[in-house]
PDB file of C-alpha atoms in Angstrom:
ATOM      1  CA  UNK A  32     168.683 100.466  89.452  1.00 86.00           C
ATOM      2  CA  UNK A  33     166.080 103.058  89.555  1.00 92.00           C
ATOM      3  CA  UNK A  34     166.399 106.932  88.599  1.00 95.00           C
ATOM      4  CA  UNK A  35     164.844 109.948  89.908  1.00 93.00           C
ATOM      5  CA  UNK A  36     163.787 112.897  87.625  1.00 93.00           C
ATOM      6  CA  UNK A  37     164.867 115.662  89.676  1.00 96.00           C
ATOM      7  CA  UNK A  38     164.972 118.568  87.082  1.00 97.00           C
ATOM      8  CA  UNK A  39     164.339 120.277  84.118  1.00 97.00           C
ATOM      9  CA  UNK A  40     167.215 122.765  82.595  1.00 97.00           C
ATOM     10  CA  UNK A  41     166.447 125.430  80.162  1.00 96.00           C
ATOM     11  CA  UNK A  42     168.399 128.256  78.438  1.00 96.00           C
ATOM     12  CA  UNK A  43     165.987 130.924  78.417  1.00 97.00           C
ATOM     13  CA  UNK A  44     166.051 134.484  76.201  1.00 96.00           C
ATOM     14  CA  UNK A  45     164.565 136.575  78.898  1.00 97.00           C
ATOM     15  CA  UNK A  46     165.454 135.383  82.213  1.00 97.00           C
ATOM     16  CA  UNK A  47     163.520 137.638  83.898  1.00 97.00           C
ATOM     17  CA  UNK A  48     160.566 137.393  82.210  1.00 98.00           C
ATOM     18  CA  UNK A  49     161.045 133.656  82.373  1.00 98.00           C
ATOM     19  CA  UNK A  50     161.543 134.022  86.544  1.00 98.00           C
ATOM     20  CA  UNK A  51     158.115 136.159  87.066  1.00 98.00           C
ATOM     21  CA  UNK A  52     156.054 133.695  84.343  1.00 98.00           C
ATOM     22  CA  UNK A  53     157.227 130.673  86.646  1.00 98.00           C
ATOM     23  CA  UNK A  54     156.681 132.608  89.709  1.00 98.00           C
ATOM     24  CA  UNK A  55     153.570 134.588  88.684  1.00 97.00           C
ATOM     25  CA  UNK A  56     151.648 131.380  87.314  1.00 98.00           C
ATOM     26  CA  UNK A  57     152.935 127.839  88.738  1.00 97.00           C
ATOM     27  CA  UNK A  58     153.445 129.712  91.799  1.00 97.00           C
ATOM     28  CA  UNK A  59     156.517 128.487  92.068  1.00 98.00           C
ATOM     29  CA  UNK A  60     159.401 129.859  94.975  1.00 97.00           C
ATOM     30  CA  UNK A  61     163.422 130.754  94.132  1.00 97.00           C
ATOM     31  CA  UNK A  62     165.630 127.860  95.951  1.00 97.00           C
ATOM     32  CA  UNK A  63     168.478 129.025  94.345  1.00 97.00           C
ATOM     33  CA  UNK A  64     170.059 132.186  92.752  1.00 97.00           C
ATOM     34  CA  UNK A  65     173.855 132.082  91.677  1.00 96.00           C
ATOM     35  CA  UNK A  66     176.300 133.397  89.013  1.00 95.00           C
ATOM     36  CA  UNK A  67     178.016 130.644  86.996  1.00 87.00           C
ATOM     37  CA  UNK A  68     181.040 131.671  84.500  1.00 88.00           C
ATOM     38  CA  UNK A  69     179.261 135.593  84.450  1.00 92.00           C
ATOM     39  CA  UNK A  70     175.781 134.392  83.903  1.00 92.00           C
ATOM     40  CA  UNK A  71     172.919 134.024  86.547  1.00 95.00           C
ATOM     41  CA  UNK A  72     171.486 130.421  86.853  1.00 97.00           C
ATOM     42  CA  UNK A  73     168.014 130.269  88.903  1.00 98.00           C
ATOM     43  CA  UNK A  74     166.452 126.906  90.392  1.00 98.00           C
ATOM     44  CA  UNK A  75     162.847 127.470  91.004  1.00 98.00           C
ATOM     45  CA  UNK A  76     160.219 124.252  92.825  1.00 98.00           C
ATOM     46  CA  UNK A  77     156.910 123.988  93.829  1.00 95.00           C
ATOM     47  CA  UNK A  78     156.762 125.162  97.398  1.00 94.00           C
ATOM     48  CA  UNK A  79     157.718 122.238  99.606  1.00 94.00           C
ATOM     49  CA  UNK A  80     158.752 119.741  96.584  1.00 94.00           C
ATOM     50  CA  UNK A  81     161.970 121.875  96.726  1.00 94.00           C
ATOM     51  CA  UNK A  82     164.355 118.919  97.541  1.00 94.00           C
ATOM     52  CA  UNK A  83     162.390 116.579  95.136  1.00 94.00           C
ATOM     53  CA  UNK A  84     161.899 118.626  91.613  1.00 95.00           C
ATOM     54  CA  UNK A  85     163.179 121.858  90.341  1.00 97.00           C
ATOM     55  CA  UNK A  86     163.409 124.085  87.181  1.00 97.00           C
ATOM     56  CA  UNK A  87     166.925 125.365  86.152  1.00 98.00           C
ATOM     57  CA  UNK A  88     166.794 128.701  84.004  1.00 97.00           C
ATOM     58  CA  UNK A  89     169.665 129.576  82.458  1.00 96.00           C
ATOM     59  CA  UNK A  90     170.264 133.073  80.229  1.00 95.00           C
ATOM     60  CA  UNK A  91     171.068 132.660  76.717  1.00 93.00           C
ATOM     61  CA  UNK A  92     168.611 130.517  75.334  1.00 93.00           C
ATOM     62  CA  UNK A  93     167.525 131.062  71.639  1.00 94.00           C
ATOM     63  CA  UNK A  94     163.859 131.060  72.452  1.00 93.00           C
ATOM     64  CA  UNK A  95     161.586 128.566  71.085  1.00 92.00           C
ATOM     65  CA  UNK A  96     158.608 129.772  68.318  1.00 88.00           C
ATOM     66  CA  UNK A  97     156.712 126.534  68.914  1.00 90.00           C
ATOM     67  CA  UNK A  98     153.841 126.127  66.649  1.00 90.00           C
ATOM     68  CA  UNK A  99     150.434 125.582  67.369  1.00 85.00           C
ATOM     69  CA  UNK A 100     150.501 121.487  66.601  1.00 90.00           C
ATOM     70  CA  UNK A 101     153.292 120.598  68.532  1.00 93.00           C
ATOM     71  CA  UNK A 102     152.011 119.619  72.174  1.00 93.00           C
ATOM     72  CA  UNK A 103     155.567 119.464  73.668  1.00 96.00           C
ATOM     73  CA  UNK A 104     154.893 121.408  76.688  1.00 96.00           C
ATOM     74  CA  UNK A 105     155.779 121.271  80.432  1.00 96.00           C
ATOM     75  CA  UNK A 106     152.296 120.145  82.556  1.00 96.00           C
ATOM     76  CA  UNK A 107     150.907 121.806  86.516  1.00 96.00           C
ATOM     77  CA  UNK A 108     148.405 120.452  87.963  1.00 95.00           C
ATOM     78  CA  UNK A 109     145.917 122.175  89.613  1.00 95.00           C
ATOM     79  CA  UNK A 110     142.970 121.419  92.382  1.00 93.00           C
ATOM     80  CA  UNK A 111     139.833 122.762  90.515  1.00 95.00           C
ATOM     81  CA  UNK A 112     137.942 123.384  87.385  1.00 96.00           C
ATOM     82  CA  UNK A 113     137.926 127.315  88.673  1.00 97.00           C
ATOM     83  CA  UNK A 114     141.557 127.232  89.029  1.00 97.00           C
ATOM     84  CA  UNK A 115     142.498 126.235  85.400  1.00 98.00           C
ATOM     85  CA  UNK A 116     139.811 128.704  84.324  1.00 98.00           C
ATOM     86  CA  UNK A 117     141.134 131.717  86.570  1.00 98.00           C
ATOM     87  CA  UNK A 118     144.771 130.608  84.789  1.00 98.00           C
ATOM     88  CA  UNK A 119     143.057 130.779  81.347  1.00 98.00           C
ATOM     89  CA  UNK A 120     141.723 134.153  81.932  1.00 98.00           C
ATOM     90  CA  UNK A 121     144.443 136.062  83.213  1.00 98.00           C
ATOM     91  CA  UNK A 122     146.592 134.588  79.791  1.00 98.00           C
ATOM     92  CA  UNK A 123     143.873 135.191  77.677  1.00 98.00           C
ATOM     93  CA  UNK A 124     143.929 138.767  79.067  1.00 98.00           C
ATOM     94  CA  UNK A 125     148.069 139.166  78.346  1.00 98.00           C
ATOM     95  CA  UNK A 126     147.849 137.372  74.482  1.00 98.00           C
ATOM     96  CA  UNK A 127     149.437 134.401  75.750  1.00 97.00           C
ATOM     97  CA  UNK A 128     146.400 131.831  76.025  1.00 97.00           C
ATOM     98  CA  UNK A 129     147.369 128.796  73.299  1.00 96.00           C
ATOM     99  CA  UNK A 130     144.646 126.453  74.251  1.00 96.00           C
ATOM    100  CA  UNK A 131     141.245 127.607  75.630  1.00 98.00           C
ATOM    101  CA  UNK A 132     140.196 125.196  78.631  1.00 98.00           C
ATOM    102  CA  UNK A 133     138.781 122.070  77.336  1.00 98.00           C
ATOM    103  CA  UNK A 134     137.587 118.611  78.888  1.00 98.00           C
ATOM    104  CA  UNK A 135     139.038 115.374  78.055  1.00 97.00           C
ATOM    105  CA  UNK A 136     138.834 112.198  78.654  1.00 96.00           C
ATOM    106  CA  UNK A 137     140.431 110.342  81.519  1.00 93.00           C
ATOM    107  CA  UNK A 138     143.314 110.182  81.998  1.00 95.00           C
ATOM    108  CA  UNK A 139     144.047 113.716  80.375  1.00 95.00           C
ATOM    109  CA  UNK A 140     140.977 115.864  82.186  1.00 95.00           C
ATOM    110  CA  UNK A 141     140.140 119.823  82.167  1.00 97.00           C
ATOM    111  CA  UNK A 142     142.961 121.732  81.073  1.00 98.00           C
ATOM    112  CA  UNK A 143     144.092 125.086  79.123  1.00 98.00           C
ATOM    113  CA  UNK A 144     147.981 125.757  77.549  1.00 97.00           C
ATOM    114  CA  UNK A 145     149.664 128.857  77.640  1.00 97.00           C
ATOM    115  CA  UNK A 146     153.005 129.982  76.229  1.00 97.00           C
ATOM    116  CA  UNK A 147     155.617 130.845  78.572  1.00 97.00           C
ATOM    117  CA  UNK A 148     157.979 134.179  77.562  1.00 97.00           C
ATOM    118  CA  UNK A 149     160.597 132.133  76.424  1.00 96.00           C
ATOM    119  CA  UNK A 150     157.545 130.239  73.462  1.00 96.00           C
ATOM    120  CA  UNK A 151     157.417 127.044  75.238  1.00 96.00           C
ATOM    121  CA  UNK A 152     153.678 125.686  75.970  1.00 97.00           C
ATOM    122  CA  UNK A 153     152.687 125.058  79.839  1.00 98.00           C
ATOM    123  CA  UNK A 154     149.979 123.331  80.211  1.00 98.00           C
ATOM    124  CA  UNK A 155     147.812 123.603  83.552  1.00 98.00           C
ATOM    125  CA  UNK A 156     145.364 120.862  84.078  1.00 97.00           C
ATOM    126  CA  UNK A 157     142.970 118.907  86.387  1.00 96.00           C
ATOM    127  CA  UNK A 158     141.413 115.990  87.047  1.00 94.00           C
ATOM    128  CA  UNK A 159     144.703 113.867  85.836  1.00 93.00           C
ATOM    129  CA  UNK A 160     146.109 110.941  88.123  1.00 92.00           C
ATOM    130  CA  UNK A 161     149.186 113.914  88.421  1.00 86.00           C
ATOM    131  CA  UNK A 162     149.171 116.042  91.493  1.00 76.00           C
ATOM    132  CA  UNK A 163     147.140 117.880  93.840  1.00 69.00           C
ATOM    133  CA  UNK A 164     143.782 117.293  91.738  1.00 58.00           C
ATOM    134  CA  UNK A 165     143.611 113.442  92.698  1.00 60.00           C
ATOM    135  CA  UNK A 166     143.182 112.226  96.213  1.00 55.00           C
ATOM    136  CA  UNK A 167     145.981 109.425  97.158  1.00 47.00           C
TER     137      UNK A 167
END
């Protein structure tokens, strides 16, 4: 028997906030908008992965004050050096920048973290053997 991850749910404080961060930075497109028992639930993907991963956000969340040693995080990959640093700049620029862009070695690469509105980390990243950065 084999499983397939096929999403992530998370009760969010600021579902808004938490909609435009996801949109606004992973670039990522609404699938799916409803109203479950009186509260909105959102599914959000990666344009065209929208049948193979999603992110459920669901209102009500008690936020999450991470601190600055736990690397729990949720990871994007990205296809350039200049695109993690573009990332890291506009963050930087709204107080939310966690980790400035650093190199590492393989398999872990060039990457910067960022805290979502809801305190979780995001890490964007490239050069791992994840996503769009590596050819197949």
């Amino acid at each position: 028997m084999s499983a397939a991850f096929t999403h992530l749910a998370m009760h969010v404080r600021d579902l808004e906030a938490c909609v435009d961060f996801y949109q606004t930075y992973a670039q990522m497109r609404l699938t799916h908008d409803r109203v479950n028992e009186g509260k909105r639930v959102v599914w959000l993907a990666e344009p065209g992965k929208e049948k193979d991963f999603i992110v459920v956000l669901i209102p009500g969340g008690p936020g999450r004050e991470q601190i600055s040693t736990d690397y729990s995080h949720l990871g994007f990959a990205l296809n350039s050096k200049a695109a993690v640093d573009a990332i890291a700049d506009k963050a930087r620029s709204e107080g939310i920048l966690e980790w400035e862009p650093r190199q590492e070695p393989y398999p872990v690469g060039y990457y910067c973290g960022i805290r979502d509105p809801d305190g979780n980390f995001v890490e964007f990243s490239f050069g791992q053997p994840l996503g769009p950065s590596i050819e197949k």
